[in-house]
CSV table of C-alpha atoms and ligand atoms in Angstrom, one decimal:
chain,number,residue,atom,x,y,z
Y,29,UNK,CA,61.9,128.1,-76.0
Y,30,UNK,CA,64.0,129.7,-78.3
Y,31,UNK,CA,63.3,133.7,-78.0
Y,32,UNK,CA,64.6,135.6,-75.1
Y,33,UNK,CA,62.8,138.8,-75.5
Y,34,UNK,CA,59.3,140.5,-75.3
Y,35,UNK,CA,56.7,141.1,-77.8
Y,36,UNK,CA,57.3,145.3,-76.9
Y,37,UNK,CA,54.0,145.9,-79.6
Y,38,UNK,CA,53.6,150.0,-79.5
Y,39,UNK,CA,49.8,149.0,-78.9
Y,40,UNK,CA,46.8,151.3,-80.0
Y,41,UNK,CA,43.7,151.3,-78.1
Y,42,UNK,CA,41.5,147.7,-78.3
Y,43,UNK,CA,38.2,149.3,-80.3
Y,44,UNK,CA,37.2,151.0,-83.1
Y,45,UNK,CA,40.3,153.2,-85.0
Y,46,UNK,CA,39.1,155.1,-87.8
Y,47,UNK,CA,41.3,158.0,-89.8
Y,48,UNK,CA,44.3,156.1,-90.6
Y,49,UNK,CA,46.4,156.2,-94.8
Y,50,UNK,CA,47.0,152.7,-94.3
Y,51,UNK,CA,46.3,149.4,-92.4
Y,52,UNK,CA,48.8,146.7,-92.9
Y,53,UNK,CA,47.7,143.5,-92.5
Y,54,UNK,CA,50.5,141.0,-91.0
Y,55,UNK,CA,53.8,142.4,-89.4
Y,56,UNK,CA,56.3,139.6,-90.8
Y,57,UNK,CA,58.8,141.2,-93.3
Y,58,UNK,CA,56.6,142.1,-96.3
Y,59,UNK,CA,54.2,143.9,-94.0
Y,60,UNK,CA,56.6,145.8,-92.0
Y,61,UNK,CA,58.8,147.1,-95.2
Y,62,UNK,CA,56.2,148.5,-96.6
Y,63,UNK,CA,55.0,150.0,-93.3
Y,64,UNK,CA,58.1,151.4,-93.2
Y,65,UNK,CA,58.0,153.1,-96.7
Y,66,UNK,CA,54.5,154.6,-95.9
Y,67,UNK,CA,55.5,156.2,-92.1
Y,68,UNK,CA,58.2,157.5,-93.6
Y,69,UNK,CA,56.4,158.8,-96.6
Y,70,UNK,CA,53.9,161.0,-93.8
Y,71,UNK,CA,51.4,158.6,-94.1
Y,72,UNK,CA,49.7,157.4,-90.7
Y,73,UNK,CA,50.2,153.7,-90.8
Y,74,UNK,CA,48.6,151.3,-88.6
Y,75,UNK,CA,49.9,147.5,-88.6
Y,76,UNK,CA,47.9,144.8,-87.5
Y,77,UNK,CA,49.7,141.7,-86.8
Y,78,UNK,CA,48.0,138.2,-84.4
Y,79,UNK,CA,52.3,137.4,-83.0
Y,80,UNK,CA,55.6,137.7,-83.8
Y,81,UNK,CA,55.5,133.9,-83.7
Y,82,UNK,CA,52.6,133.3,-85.8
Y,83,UNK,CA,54.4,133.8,-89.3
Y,84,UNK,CA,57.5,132.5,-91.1
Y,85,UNK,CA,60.4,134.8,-90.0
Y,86,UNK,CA,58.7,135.1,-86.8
Y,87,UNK,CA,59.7,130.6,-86.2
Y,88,UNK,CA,62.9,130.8,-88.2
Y,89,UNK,CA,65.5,129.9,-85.2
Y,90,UNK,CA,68.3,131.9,-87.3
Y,91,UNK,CA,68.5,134.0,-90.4
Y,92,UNK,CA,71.9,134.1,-92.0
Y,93,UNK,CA,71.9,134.9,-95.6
Y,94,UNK,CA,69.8,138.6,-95.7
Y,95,UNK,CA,71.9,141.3,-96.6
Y,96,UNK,CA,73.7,143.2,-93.7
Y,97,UNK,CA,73.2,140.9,-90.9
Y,98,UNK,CA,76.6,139.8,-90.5
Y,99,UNK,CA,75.9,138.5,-86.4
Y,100,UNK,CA,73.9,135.4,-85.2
Y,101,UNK,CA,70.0,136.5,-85.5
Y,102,UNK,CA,67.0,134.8,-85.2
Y,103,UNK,CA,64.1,135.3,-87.2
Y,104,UNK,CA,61.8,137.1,-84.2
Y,105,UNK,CA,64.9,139.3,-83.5
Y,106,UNK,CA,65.3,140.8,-87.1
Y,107,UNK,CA,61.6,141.1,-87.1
Y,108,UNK,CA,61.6,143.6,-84.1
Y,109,UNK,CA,64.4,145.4,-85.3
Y,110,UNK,CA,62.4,145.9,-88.5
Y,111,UNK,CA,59.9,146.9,-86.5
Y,112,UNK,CA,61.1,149.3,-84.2
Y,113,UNK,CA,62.8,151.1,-87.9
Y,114,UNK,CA,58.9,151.4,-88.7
Y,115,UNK,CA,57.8,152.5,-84.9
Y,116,UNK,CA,60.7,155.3,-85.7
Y,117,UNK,CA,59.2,156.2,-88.4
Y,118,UNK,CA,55.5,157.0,-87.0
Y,119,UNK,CA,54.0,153.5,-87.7
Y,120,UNK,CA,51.4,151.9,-85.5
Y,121,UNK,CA,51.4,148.3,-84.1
Y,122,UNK,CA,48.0,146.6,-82.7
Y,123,UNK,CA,48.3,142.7,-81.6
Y,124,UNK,CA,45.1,141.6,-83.0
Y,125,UNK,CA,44.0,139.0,-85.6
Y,126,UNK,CA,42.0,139.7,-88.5
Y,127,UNK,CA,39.0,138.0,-89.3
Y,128,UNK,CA,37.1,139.9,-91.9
Y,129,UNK,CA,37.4,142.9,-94.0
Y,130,UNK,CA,34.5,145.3,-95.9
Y,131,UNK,CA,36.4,146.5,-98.8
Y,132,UNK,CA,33.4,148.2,-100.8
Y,133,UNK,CA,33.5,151.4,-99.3
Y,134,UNK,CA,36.2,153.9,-100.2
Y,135,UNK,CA,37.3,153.8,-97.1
Y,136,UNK,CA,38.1,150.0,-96.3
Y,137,UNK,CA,37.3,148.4,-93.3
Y,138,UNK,CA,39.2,145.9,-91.1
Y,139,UNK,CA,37.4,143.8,-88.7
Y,140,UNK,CA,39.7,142.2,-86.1
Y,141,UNK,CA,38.9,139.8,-82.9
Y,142,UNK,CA,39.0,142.9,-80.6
Y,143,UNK,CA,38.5,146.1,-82.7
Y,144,UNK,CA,37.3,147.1,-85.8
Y,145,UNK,CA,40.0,150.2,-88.2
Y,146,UNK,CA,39.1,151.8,-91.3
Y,147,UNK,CA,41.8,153.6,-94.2
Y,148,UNK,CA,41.9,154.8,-97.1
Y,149,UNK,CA,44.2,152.1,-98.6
Y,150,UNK,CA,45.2,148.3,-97.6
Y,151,UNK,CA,48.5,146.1,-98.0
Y,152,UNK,CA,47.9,142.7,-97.2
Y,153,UNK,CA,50.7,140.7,-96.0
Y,154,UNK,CA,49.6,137.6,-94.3
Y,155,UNK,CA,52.2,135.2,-95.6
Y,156,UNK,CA,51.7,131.4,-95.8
Y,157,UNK,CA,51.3,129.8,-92.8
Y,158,UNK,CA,47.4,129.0,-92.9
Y,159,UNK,CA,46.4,125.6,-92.9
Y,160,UNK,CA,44.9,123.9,-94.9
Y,161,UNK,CA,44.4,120.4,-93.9
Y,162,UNK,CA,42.1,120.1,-90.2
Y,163,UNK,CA,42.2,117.6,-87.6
Y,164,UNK,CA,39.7,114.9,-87.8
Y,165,UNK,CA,36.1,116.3,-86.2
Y,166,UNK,CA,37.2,120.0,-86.3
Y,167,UNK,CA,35.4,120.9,-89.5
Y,168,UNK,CA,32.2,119.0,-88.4
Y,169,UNK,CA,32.3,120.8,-84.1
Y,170,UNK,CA,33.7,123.9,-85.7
Y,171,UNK,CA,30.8,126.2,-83.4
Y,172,UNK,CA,30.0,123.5,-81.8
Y,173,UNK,CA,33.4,123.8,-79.2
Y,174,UNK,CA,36.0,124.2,-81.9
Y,175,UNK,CA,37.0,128.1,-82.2
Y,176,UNK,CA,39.7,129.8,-83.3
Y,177,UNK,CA,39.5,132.9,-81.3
Y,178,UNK,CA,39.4,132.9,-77.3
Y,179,UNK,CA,38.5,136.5,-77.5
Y,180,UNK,CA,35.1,135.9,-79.0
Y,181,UNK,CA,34.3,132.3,-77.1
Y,182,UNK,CA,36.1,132.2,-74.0
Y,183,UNK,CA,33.2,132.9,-72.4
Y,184,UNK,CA,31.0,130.3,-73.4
Y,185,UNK,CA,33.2,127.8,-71.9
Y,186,UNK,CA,33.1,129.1,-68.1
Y,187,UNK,CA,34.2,126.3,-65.4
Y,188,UNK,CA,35.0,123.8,-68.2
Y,189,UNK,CA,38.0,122.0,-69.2
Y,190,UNK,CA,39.4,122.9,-72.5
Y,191,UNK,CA,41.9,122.0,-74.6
Y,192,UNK,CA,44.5,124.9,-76.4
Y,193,UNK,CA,46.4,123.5,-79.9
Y,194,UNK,CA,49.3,125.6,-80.8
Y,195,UNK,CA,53.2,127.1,-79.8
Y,196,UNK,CA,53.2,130.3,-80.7
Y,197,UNK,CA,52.8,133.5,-78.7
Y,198,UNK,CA,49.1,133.9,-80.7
Y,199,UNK,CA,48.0,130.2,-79.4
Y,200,UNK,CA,49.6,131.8,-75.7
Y,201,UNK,CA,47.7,134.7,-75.8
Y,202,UNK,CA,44.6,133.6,-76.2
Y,203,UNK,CA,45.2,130.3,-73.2
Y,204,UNK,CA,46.0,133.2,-71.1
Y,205,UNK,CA,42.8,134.8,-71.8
Y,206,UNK,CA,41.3,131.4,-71.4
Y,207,UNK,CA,42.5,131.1,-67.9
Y,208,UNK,CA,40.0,134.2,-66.8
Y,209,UNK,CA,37.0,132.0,-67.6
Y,210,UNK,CA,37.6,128.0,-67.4
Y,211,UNK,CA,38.7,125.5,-64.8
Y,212,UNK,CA,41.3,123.9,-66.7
Y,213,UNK,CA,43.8,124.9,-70.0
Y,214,UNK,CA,44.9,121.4,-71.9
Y,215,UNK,CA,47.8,123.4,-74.0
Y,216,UNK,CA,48.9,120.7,-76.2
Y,217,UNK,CA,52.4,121.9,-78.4
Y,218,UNK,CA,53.1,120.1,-81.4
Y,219,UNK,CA,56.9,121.2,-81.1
Y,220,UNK,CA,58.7,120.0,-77.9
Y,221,UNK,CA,59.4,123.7,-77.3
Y,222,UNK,CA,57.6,126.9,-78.0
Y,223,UNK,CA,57.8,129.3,-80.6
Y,224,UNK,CA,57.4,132.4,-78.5
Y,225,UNK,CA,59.1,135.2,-76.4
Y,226,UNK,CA,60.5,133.2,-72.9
Y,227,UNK,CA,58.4,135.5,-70.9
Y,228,UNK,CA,55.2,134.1,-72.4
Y,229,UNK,CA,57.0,131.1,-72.3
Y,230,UNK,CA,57.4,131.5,-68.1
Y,231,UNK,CA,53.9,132.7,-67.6
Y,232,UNK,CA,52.8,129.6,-69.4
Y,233,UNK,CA,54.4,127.1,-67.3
Y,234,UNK,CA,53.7,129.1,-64.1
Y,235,UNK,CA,50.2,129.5,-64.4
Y,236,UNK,CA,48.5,127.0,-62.0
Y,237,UNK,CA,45.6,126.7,-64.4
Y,238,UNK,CA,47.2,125.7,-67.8
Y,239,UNK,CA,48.8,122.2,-67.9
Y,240,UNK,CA,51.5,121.9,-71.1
Y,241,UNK,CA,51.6,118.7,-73.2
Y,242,UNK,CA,55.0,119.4,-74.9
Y,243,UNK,CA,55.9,117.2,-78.5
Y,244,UNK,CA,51.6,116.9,-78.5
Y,245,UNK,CA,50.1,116.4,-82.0
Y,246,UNK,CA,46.3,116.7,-82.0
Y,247,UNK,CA,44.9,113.6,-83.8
Y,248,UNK,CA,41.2,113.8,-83.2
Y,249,UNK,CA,38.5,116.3,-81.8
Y,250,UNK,CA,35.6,113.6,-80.8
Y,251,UNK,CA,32.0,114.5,-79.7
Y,252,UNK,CA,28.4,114.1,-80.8
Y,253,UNK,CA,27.5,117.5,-82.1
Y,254,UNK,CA,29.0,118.9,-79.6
Y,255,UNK,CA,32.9,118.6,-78.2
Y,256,UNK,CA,33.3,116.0,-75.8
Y,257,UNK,CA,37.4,115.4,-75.6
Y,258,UNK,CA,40.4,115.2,-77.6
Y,259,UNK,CA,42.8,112.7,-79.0
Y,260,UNK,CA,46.6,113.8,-79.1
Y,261,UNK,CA,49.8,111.3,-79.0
Y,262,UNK,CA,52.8,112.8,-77.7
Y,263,UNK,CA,56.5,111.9,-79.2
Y,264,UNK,CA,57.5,108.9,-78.6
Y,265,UNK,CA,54.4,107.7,-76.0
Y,266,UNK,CA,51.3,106.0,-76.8
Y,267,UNK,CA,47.9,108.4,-77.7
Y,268,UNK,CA,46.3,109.8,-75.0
Y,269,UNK,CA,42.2,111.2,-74.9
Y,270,UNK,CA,41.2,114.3,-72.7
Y,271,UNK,CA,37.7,115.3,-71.9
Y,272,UNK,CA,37.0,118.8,-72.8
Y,273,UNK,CA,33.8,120.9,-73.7
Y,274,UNK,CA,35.9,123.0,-76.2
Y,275,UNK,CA,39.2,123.2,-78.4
Y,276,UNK,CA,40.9,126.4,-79.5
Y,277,UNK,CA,43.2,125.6,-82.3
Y,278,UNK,CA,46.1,127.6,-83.4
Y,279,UNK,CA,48.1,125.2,-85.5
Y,280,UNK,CA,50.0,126.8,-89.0
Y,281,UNK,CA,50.1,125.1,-91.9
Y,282,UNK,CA,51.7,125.9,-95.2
Y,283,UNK,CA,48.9,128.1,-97.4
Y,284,UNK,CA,48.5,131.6,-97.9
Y,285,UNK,CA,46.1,133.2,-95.6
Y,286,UNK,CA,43.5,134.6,-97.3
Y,287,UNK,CA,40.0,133.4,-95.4
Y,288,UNK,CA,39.8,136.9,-93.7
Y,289,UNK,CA,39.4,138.3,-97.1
Y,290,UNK,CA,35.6,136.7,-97.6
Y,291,UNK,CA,36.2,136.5,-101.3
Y,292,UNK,CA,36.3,140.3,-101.7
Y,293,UNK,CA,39.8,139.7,-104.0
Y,294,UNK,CA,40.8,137.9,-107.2
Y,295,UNK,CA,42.2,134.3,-106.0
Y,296,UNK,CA,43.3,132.3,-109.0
Y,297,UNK,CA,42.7,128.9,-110.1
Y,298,UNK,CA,45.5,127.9,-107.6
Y,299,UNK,CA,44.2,129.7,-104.8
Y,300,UNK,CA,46.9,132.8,-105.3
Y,301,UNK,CA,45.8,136.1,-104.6
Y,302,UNK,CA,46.2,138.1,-108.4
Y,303,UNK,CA,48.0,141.7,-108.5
Y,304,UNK,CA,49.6,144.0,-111.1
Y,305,UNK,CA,53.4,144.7,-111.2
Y,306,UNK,CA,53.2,146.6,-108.2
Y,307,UNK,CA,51.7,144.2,-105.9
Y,308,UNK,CA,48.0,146.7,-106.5
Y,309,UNK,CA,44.9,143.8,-106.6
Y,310,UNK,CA,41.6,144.7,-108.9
Y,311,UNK,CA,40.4,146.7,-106.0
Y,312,UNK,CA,42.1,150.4,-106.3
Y,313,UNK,CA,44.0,150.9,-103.0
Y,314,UNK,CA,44.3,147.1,-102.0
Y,315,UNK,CA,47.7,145.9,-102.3
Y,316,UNK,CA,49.1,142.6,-101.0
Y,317,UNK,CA,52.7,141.2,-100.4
Y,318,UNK,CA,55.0,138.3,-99.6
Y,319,UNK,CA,54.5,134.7,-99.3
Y,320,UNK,CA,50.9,135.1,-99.3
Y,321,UNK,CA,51.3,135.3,-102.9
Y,322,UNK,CA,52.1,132.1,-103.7
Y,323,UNK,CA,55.8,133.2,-104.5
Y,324,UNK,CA,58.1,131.0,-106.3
Y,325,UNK,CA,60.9,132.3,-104.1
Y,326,UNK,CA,60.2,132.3,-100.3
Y,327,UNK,CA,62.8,134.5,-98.9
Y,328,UNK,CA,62.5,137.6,-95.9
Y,329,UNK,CA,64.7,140.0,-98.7
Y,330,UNK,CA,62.1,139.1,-101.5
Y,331,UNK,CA,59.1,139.9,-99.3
Y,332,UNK,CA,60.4,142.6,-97.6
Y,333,UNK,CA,61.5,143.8,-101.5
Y,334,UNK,CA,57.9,143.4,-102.5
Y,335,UNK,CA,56.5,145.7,-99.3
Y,336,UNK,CA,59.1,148.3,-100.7
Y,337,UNK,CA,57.5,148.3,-103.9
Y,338,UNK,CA,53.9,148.2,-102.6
Y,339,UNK,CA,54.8,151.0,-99.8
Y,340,UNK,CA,56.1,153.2,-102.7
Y,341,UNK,CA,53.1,152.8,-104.8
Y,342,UNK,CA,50.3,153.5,-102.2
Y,343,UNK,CA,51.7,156.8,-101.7
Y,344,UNK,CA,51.2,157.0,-105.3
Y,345,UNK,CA,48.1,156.0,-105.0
Y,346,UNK,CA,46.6,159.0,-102.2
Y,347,UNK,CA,48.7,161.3,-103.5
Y,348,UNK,CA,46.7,160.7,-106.8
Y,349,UNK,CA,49.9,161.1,-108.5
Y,350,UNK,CA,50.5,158.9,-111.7
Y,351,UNK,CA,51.6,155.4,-110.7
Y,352,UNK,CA,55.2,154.7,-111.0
Y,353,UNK,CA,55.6,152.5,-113.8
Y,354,UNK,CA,58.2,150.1,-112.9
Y,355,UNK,CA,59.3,147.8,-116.4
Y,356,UNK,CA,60.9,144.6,-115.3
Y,357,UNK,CA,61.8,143.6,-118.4
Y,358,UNK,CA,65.0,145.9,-118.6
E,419,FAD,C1,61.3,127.5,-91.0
E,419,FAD,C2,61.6,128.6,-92.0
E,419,FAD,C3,62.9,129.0,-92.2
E,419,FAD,C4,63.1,130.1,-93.1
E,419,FAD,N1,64.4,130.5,-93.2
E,419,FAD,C5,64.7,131.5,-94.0
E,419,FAD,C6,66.0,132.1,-94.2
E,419,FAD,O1,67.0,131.6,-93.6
E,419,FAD,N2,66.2,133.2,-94.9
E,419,FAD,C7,65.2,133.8,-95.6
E,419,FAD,O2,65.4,134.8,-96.3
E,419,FAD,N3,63.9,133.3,-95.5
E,419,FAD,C8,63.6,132.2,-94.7
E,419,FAD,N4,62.3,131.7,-94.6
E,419,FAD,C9,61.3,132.3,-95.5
E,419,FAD,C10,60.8,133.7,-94.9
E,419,FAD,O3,60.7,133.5,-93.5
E,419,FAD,C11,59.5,134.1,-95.5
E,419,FAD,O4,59.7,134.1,-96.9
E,419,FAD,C12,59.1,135.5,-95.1
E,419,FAD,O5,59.0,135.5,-93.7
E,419,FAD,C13,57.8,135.9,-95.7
E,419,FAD,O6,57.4,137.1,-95.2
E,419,FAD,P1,55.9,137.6,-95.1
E,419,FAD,O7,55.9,138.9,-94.4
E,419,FAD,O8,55.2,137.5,-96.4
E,419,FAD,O9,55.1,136.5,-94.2
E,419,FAD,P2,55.4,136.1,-92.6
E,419,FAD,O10,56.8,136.2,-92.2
E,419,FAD,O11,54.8,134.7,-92.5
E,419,FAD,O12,54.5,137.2,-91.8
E,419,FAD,C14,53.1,137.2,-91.9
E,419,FAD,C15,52.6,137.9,-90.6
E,419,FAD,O13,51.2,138.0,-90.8
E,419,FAD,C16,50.6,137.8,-89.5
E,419,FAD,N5,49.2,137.4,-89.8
E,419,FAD,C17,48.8,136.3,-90.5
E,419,FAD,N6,47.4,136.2,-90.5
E,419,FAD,C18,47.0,137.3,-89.8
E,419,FAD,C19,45.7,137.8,-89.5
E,419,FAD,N7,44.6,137.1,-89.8
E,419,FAD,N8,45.6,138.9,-88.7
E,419,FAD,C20,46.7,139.5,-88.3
E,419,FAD,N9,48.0,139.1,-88.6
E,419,FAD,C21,48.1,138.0,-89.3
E,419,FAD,C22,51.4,136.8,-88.8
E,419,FAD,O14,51.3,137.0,-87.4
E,419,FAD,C23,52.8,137.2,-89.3
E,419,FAD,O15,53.5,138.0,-88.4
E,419,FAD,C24,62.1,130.7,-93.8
E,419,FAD,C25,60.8,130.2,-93.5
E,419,FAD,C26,60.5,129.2,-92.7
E,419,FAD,C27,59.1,128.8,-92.4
């Protein structure tokens, strides 16, 4: 329960937000440089991250070697202050997570769990924390009880028990909204303590329906085309089963996160997203950034280095001015 302070997202209204320059798809470091190129540049931004917790910086417990942070910081912390520099400038925040885009149209569409946005131009900064690896039984109940989005399903699982996977503030979230339709929340952690803001943190604990399995790896989701419990061992004690009619997982793995993108965009033989020197993909106006790249280097200054770049060019790119032409071999 390492974070002491809130999420403080600037929200925009939950629903459909047309009209903006550009959406910006994660809010880790990447993300929220280059928002902070394209506010500042006049452009109306819009970011659109799932939690501070849910990406790389957002878990690191402290940050200590990028440039100018002298003090003690944790990852979450540097994030808001990055953050609030881009909210100075005029850029947007909406906590939602992105589950599909249409990027046919000129205008490029983002669907997310709880509203829909359309720009003209899209950075994609997701990072690398998708998994790819699932538990035993999850691929085969996926619909069947196993969701990923509480938003969408929560209601389908009214009086249950169910069963939550997950630490950050996303996985949180989305018990919480849990809690308005099921008997019972079974929010199994897989760290002993949770990667999110303490006041989530509070709520958790106080909340008279969730009950928190701390140190709780989930092993197994078991049922018979449909789910019918779940099998988790907890550090250091023996395995224990639950009954449950459904499983929300929130677990993050190590892979870029690119599912949202349907196979609109280039991915490479090694599963990399493919863009030009300044992070543009095939699709004119469709940028993407940081770790979700595959980059050699994982580093906060390299991906925030890399939204710079990107940020610089989409103004470029809708001003319909002639594309800097960065050449990085002088
Ligand atoms: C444990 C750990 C320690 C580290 N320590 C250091 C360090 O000391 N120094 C250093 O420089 N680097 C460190 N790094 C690396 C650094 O954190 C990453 O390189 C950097 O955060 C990558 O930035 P990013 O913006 O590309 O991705 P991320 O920081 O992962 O941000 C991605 C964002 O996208 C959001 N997102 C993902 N999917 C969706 C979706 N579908 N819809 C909406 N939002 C979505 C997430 O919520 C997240 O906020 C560390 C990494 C880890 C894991």
């Amino acid at each position: 329960m390492d974070l002491a302070f809130g999420l403080n997202l600037q929200s925009v209204e939950e629903g459909s937000s047309t009209g903006y320059d550009v959406i910006v798809v994660g809010g880790g470091p990447a993300g929220v440089t280059a928002a902070i190129y394209t506010s500042r540049a006049g452009l109306k931004t819009l970011v659109i991250d799932k939690g501070l917790t849910a990406g790389a910086l957002g878990i690191t417990g402290k940050i200590a070697n990028y440039p100018g942070i002298l003090e003690e910081v944790s990852g979450a912390e540097l994030l808001e202050r990055m953050r609030t520099q881009a909210k100075s400038f005029g850029a947007e925040f909406v906590s939602n997570k992105v589950i599909g885009v249409d990027l046919l149209s000129e205008d490029k569409t983002i669907f997310g769990n709880n509203g829909n946005y359309t720009a003209r131009s899209l950075i994609i900064a997701t990072g690398s924390m998708g998994r790819g690896t699932r538990v035993k039984g999850e691929d085969e109940l996926l619909g069947h009880g196993v969701s990923y989005c509480a938003t969408c399903d929560a209601a389908f699982f009214r009086d249950q028990e169910v069963a939550v996977a997950g630490n950050s503030d996303e996985a949180i979230e989305e018990g919480f909204i849990l809690t308005k339709f099921v008997k019972k929340v079974h929010f199994l952690s897989p760290t002993l303590s949770l990667k999110a803001p303490q006041h989530l943190v509070d709520e958790l604990i106080a909340n008279p329906k969730i009950i928190l399995y701390p140190g709780a790896g989930l092993r197994e989701i078991i049922g018979n085309n449909r789910v019918e419990a779940v099998r988790f061992e907890v550090r250091g004690k023996s395995e224990q089963t639950i009954t449950v009619g459904g499983a929300f997982v929130y677990l993050q793995g190590s892979k870029p996160i690119t599912d949202f993108l349907q196979g609109q965009i280039e991915i490479n033989e090694n599963g990399c997203l493919v863009v030009d020197r300044e992070y543009q993909t095939a699709i004119p106006g469709v940028f993407a950034v940081g770790d979700v790249l595959c980059n050699h280097v994982k580093q906060a200054v390299i991906a925030a280095a890399e939204g710079a770049v990107a940020g610089i060019a989409v103004e470029k790119v809708l001003h319909g001015r002639k594309q800097m032409v960065v050449d990085w071999t002088k």
